PDB file of C-alpha atoms in Angstrom:
ATOM      1  CA  MET A 220      -0.342   0.065  -0.014  1.00  0.00           C
ATOM      2  CA  LYS A 221       2.695   2.245   0.573  1.00  0.00           C
ATOM      3  CA  LYS A 222       4.731   1.266  -2.269  1.00  0.00           C
ATOM      4  CA  THR A 223       1.679   2.038  -4.351  1.00  0.00           C
ATOM      5  CA  LEU A 224       0.969   5.668  -2.595  1.00  0.00           C
ATOM      6  CA  ILE A 225       4.576   6.752  -3.274  1.00  0.00           C
ATOM      7  CA  THR A 226       3.999   5.741  -6.917  1.00  0.00           C
ATOM      8  CA  LEU A 227       1.112   7.530  -7.151  1.00  0.00           C
ATOM      9  CA  ILE A 228       2.674  10.793  -5.714  1.00  0.00           C
ATOM     10  CA  GLY A 229       5.497  10.419  -8.072  1.00  0.00           C
ATOM     11  CA  ALA A 230       3.101  10.140 -10.973  1.00  0.00           C
ATOM     12  CA  LEU A 231       1.289  12.927 -10.042  1.00  0.00           C
ATOM     13  CA  CYS A 232       4.345  15.165  -9.617  1.00  0.00           C
ATOM     14  CA  ILE A 233       5.440  13.927 -13.518  1.00  0.00           C
ATOM     15  CA  VAL A 234       1.920  14.853 -14.585  1.00  0.00           C
ATOM     16  CA  ALA A 235       1.841  18.368 -12.863  1.00  0.00           C
ATOM     17  CA  ALA A 236       5.509  19.023 -14.090  1.00  0.00           C
ATOM     18  CA  SER A 237       4.302  18.179 -17.592  1.00  0.00           C
ATOM     19  CA  ALA A 238       1.229  20.366 -17.227  1.00  0.00           C
ATOM     20  CA  ASN A 239       3.230  23.479 -16.157  1.00  0.00           C
ATOM     21  CA  MET A 240       5.774  22.811 -18.972  1.00  0.00           C
ATOM     22  CA  ALA A 241       3.236  22.554 -21.587  1.00  0.00           C
ATOM     23  CA  VAL A 242       1.729  25.782 -20.501  1.00  0.00           C
ATOM     24  CA  ALA A 243       4.664  27.645 -20.595  1.00  0.00           C
ATOM     25  CA  THR A 244       5.542  26.571 -24.038  1.00  0.00           C
ATOM     26  CA  THR A 245       3.775  27.479 -27.283  1.00  0.00           C
ATOM     27  CA  THR A 246       2.889  24.468 -29.685  1.00  0.00           C
ATOM     28  CA  ALA A 247       4.066  24.985 -33.317  1.00  0.00           C
ATOM     29  CA  PRO A 248       2.028  24.190 -36.051  1.00  0.00           C
ATOM     30  CA  GLY A 249       2.575  21.064 -37.592  1.00  0.00           C
ATOM     31  CA  SER A 250       4.988  18.005 -37.138  1.00  0.00           C
ATOM     32  CA  ALA A 251       8.378  18.807 -37.041  1.00  0.00           C
ATOM     33  CA  ALA A 252       9.421  15.177 -37.658  1.00  0.00           C
ATOM     34  CA  ARG A 253      12.366  13.910 -39.334  1.00  0.00           C
ATOM     35  CA  SER A 254      11.675  11.736 -42.440  1.00  0.00           C
ATOM     36  CA  THR A 255      14.018   8.893 -40.965  1.00  0.00           C
ATOM     37  CA  VAL A 256      15.907   8.507 -37.488  1.00  0.00           C
ATOM     38  CA  ASN A 257      18.556   6.155 -38.557  1.00  0.00           C
ATOM     39  CA  GLY A 258      21.486   7.814 -39.905  1.00  0.00           C
ATOM     40  CA  ALA A 259      20.607  11.164 -38.624  1.00  0.00           C
ATOM     41  CA  SER A 260      23.374  13.162 -37.509  1.00  0.00           C
ATOM     42  CA  PRO A 261      23.477  14.401 -34.086  1.00  0.00           C
ATOM     43  CA  ALA A 262      22.905  18.370 -33.596  1.00  0.00           C
ATOM     44  CA  SER A 263      25.870  20.328 -32.649  1.00  0.00           C
ATOM     45  CA  SER A 264      24.332  20.947 -29.134  1.00  0.00           C
ATOM     46  CA  GLY A 265      24.038  17.439 -28.384  1.00  0.00           C
ATOM     47  CA  PHE A 266      20.033  16.835 -28.832  1.00  0.00           C
ATOM     48  CA  ALA A 267      17.627  16.366 -31.597  1.00  0.00           C
ATOM     49  CA  PRO A 268      16.296  19.630 -32.977  1.00  0.00           C
ATOM     50  CA  LYS A 269      13.475  17.846 -34.203  1.00  0.00           C
ATOM     51  CA  CYS A 270      11.039  15.099 -33.226  1.00  0.00           C
ATOM     52  CA  PRO A 271      11.761  11.501 -33.997  1.00  0.00           C
ATOM     53  CA  PRO A 272       8.468  10.428 -36.340  1.00  0.00           C
ATOM     54  CA  ALA A 273       5.748   9.044 -34.322  1.00  0.00           C
ATOM     55  CA  ALA A 274       6.032   5.252 -36.133  1.00  0.00           C
ATOM     56  CA  VAL A 275       9.627   5.141 -34.675  1.00  0.00           C
ATOM     57  CA  VAL A 276       8.167   6.116 -30.990  1.00  0.00           C
ATOM     58  CA  ALA A 277       5.389   3.897 -31.295  1.00  0.00           C
ATOM     59  CA  LYS A 278       7.341   0.771 -32.608  1.00  0.00           C
ATOM     60  CA  ALA A 279       9.621   1.172 -29.426  1.00  0.00           C
ATOM     61  CA  LEU A 280       6.978   2.002 -26.845  1.00  0.00           C
ATOM     62  CA  ALA A 281       4.342  -0.711 -28.077  1.00  0.00           C
ATOM     63  CA  LEU A 282       1.987   2.083 -28.500  1.00  0.00           C
ATOM     64  CA  ALA A 283      -0.495   3.182 -31.245  1.00  0.00           C
ATOM     65  CA  LEU A 284       0.453   6.801 -31.955  1.00  0.00           C
ATOM     66  CA  SER A 285       0.112   8.911 -35.174  1.00  0.00           C
ATOM     67  CA  GLY A 286       1.163  12.396 -34.520  1.00  0.00           C
ATOM     68  CA  SER A 287       3.510  14.368 -32.883  1.00  0.00           C
ATOM     69  CA  HIS A 288       3.941  18.249 -31.579  1.00  0.00           C
ATOM     70  CA  PHE A 289       6.957  20.042 -31.143  1.00  0.00           C
ATOM     71  CA  THR A 290       8.270  22.802 -28.993  1.00  0.00           C
ATOM     72  CA  ASN A 291      11.660  24.451 -28.527  1.00  0.00           C
ATOM     73  CA  GLU A 292      11.785  26.981 -25.982  1.00  0.00           C
ATOM     74  CA  ASN A 293      14.973  28.379 -23.629  1.00  0.00           C
ATOM     75  CA  GLY A 294      17.150  25.136 -24.735  1.00  0.00           C
ATOM     76  CA  THR A 295      14.540  22.633 -24.120  1.00  0.00           C
ATOM     77  CA  VAL A 296      13.108  20.523 -27.006  1.00  0.00           C
ATOM     78  CA  GLU A 297       9.879  18.859 -26.399  1.00  0.00           C
ATOM     79  CA  CYS A 298       7.990  16.181 -28.717  1.00  0.00           C
ATOM     80  CA  TYR A 299       4.242  15.416 -27.709  1.00  0.00           C
ATOM     81  CA  TYR A 300       2.845  12.053 -29.181  1.00  0.00           C
ATOM     82  CA  THR A 301      -0.952  11.446 -29.376  1.00  0.00           C
ATOM     83  CA  SER A 302      -2.757   8.602 -30.549  1.00  0.00           C
ATOM     84  CA  LYS A 303      -5.446   8.864 -33.767  1.00  0.00           C
ATOM     85  CA  GLY A 304      -8.079  11.284 -32.669  1.00  0.00           C
ATOM     86  CA  SER A 305      -6.747  12.487 -29.375  1.00  0.00           C
ATOM     87  CA  SER A 306      -5.071  15.683 -28.465  1.00  0.00           C
ATOM     88  CA  VAL A 307      -3.912  14.050 -25.188  1.00  0.00           C
ATOM     89  CA  PRO A 308      -0.515  13.092 -25.248  1.00  0.00           C
ATOM     90  CA  LYS A 309       0.349   9.763 -24.821  1.00  0.00           C
ATOM     91  CA  ALA A 310       3.998  10.074 -24.868  1.00  0.00           C
ATOM     92  CA  ASN A 311       6.415  12.872 -24.276  1.00  0.00           C
ATOM     93  CA  ILE A 312      10.108  13.152 -25.173  1.00  0.00           C
ATOM     94  CA  GLN A 313      12.269  16.238 -23.937  1.00  0.00           C
ATOM     95  CA  TRP A 314      15.538  17.451 -24.343  1.00  0.00           C
ATOM     96  CA  LEU A 315      17.510  19.734 -22.023  1.00  0.00           C
ATOM     97  CA  THR A 316      20.684  20.936 -22.385  1.00  0.00           C
ATOM     98  CA  HIS A 317      21.090  23.794 -19.816  1.00  0.00           C
ATOM     99  CA  LEU A 318      21.277  23.006 -15.929  1.00  0.00           C
ATOM    100  CA  ALA A 319      21.170  19.075 -17.403  1.00  0.00           C
ATOM    101  CA  GLN A 320      23.451  17.699 -14.725  1.00  0.00           C
ATOM    102  CA  THR A 321      21.660  19.514 -12.064  1.00  0.00           C
ATOM    103  CA  THR A 322      18.306  18.495 -13.159  1.00  0.00           C
ATOM    104  CA  PHE A 323      19.502  15.211 -13.285  1.00  0.00           C
ATOM    105  CA  SER A 324      21.152  14.502 -10.031  1.00  0.00           C
ATOM    106  CA  SER A 325      18.127  16.388  -8.177  1.00  0.00           C
ATOM    107  CA  ASP A 326      15.510  14.288  -9.972  1.00  0.00           C
ATOM    108  CA  LYS A 327      17.666  11.038  -9.403  1.00  0.00           C
ATOM    109  CA  LYS A 328      17.630  11.910  -5.706  1.00  0.00           C
ATOM    110  CA  PHE A 329      14.046  12.889  -5.342  1.00  0.00           C
ATOM    111  CA  TYR A 330      12.715   9.235  -6.903  1.00  0.00           C
ATOM    112  CA  LYS A 331      15.623   7.783  -4.824  1.00  0.00           C
ATOM    113  CA  SER A 332      14.235   9.313  -1.589  1.00  0.00           C
ATOM    114  CA  LEU A 333      10.475   7.863  -2.660  1.00  0.00           C
ATOM    115  CA  GLY A 334      11.873   4.533  -3.298  1.00  0.00           C
ATOM    116  CA  THR A 335      10.689   4.484  -6.936  1.00  0.00           C
ATOM    117  CA  ALA A 336      14.028   4.962  -8.871  1.00  0.00           C
ATOM    118  CA  VAL A 337      15.398   1.753 -10.658  1.00  0.00           C
ATOM    119  CA  LEU A 338      18.748   2.294 -12.033  1.00  0.00           C
ATOM    120  CA  VAL A 339      19.251   1.435 -15.753  1.00  0.00           C
ATOM    121  CA  THR A 340      22.446   0.278 -16.743  1.00  0.00           C
ATOM    122  CA  SER A 341      21.639  -1.030 -20.303  1.00  0.00           C
ATOM    123  CA  LEU A 342      22.078   2.350 -22.606  1.00  0.00           C
ATOM    124  CA  GLY A 343      25.809   1.901 -23.047  1.00  0.00           C
ATOM    125  CA  LYS A 344      29.037   3.662 -21.654  1.00  0.00           C
ATOM    126  CA  GLY A 345      28.918   7.212 -20.791  1.00  0.00           C
ATOM    127  CA  VAL A 346      24.711   7.190 -20.175  1.00  0.00           C
ATOM    128  CA  ALA A 347      23.888   7.578 -16.895  1.00  0.00           C
ATOM    129  CA  ALA A 348      20.100   6.856 -16.565  1.00  0.00           C
ATOM    130  CA  PHE A 349      17.109   5.838 -13.990  1.00  0.00           C
ATOM    131  CA  GLY A 350      13.316   5.345 -14.145  1.00  0.00           C
ATOM    132  CA  VAL A 351      10.325   4.854 -12.470  1.00  0.00           C
ATOM    133  CA  PRO A 352       8.383   1.781 -13.787  1.00  0.00           C
ATOM    134  CA  SER A 353       5.321   2.664 -16.101  1.00  0.00           C
ATOM    135  CA  LEU A 354       6.007   6.567 -15.757  1.00  0.00           C
ATOM    136  CA  PHE A 355       9.297   7.948 -17.367  1.00  0.00           C
ATOM    137  CA  LEU A 356      13.254   7.382 -18.013  1.00  0.00           C
ATOM    138  CA  GLU A 357      15.422   9.612 -17.440  1.00  0.00           C
ATOM    139  CA  PHE A 358      19.138   9.797 -19.480  1.00  0.00           C
ATOM    140  CA  LEU A 359      22.073  11.967 -19.376  1.00  0.00           C
ATOM    141  CA  LYS A 360      25.040  11.953 -22.042  1.00  0.00           C
ATOM    142  CA  GLY A 361      27.341  14.318 -22.005  1.00  0.00           C
ATOM    143  CA  THR A 362      25.780  17.758 -21.414  1.00  0.00           C
ATOM    144  CA  ALA A 363      22.269  16.768 -22.653  1.00  0.00           C
ATOM    145  CA  LEU A 364      19.378  15.020 -20.714  1.00  0.00           C
ATOM    146  CA  CYS A 365      16.637  13.081 -22.348  1.00  0.00           C
ATOM    147  CA  THR A 366      13.252  12.314 -20.440  1.00  0.00           C
ATOM    148  CA  ILE A 367      10.937  10.091 -21.892  1.00  0.00           C
ATOM    149  CA  LYS A 368       7.456   9.770 -20.349  1.00  0.00           C
ATOM    150  CA  ALA A 369       4.902   7.289 -21.368  1.00  0.00           C
ATOM    151  CA  GLY A 370       2.701   4.638 -19.217  1.00  0.00           C
ATOM    152  CA  VAL A 371       4.591   1.441 -20.588  1.00  0.00           C
ATOM    153  CA  SER A 372       7.096  -0.819 -18.852  1.00  0.00           C
ATOM    154  CA  LEU A 373      10.771  -0.001 -18.075  1.00  0.00           C
ATOM    155  CA  PRO A 374      11.832  -2.323 -20.901  1.00  0.00           C
ATOM    156  CA  HIS A 375      10.124  -0.558 -23.466  1.00  0.00           C
ATOM    157  CA  LEU A 376      10.893   3.162 -22.715  1.00  0.00           C
ATOM    158  CA  GLU A 377      14.969   1.590 -22.716  1.00  0.00           C
ATOM    159  CA  THR A 378      13.947   0.272 -25.898  1.00  0.00           C
ATOM    160  CA  LEU A 379      13.210   3.770 -27.136  1.00  0.00           C
ATOM    161  CA  ALA A 380      16.068   5.279 -25.275  1.00  0.00           C
ATOM    162  CA  ARG A 381      18.520   2.982 -27.068  1.00  0.00           C
ATOM    163  CA  GLU A 382      17.049   4.214 -30.585  1.00  0.00           C
ATOM    164  CA  LEU A 383      17.225   7.554 -29.679  1.00  0.00           C
ATOM    165  CA  LEU A 384      21.021   7.405 -28.676  1.00  0.00           C
ATOM    166  CA  LYS A 385      21.964   5.706 -31.700  1.00  0.00           C
ATOM    167  CA  SER A 386      20.130   8.070 -33.954  1.00  0.00           C
ATOM    168  CA  TYR A 387      21.113  11.569 -32.141  1.00  0.00           C
ATOM    169  CA  TRP A 388      24.216  11.250 -30.203  1.00  0.00           C
TER     170      TRP A 388
END
């Protein structure tokens, strides 16, 4: 019961943070998806300047996703993915370069204190990562932080993280 309550509180914190971020940014019209993720060269800033295609994200997460919306404000790139006929995001990918190390460290400390953080070691050398099962995965490589939020299993989140690392770094 206590672990369920802690997980629920963690989920509410993530939803509230996502809602605040969504309100603070403006959605660009249309999709800014790449035509292909494989073979795409990394951005000089260390993260993707555009959203990966919905098909790539959907396959990795085992979700039915049809569209993406892109925002870029103050060094934070965010991609929201929706299902057909819905405007409610089912998945979210966020890249952050400013304060990435500080954000990663404080997030990890917070979720570890709740007992919900799971260390992820499957993403390769030079990648620090942790996740909260069925909520999100956060990884840091170099000076860029990526957070993947979706209500799917941690292995699915790791699959998408590996695809992003292979394609954008």
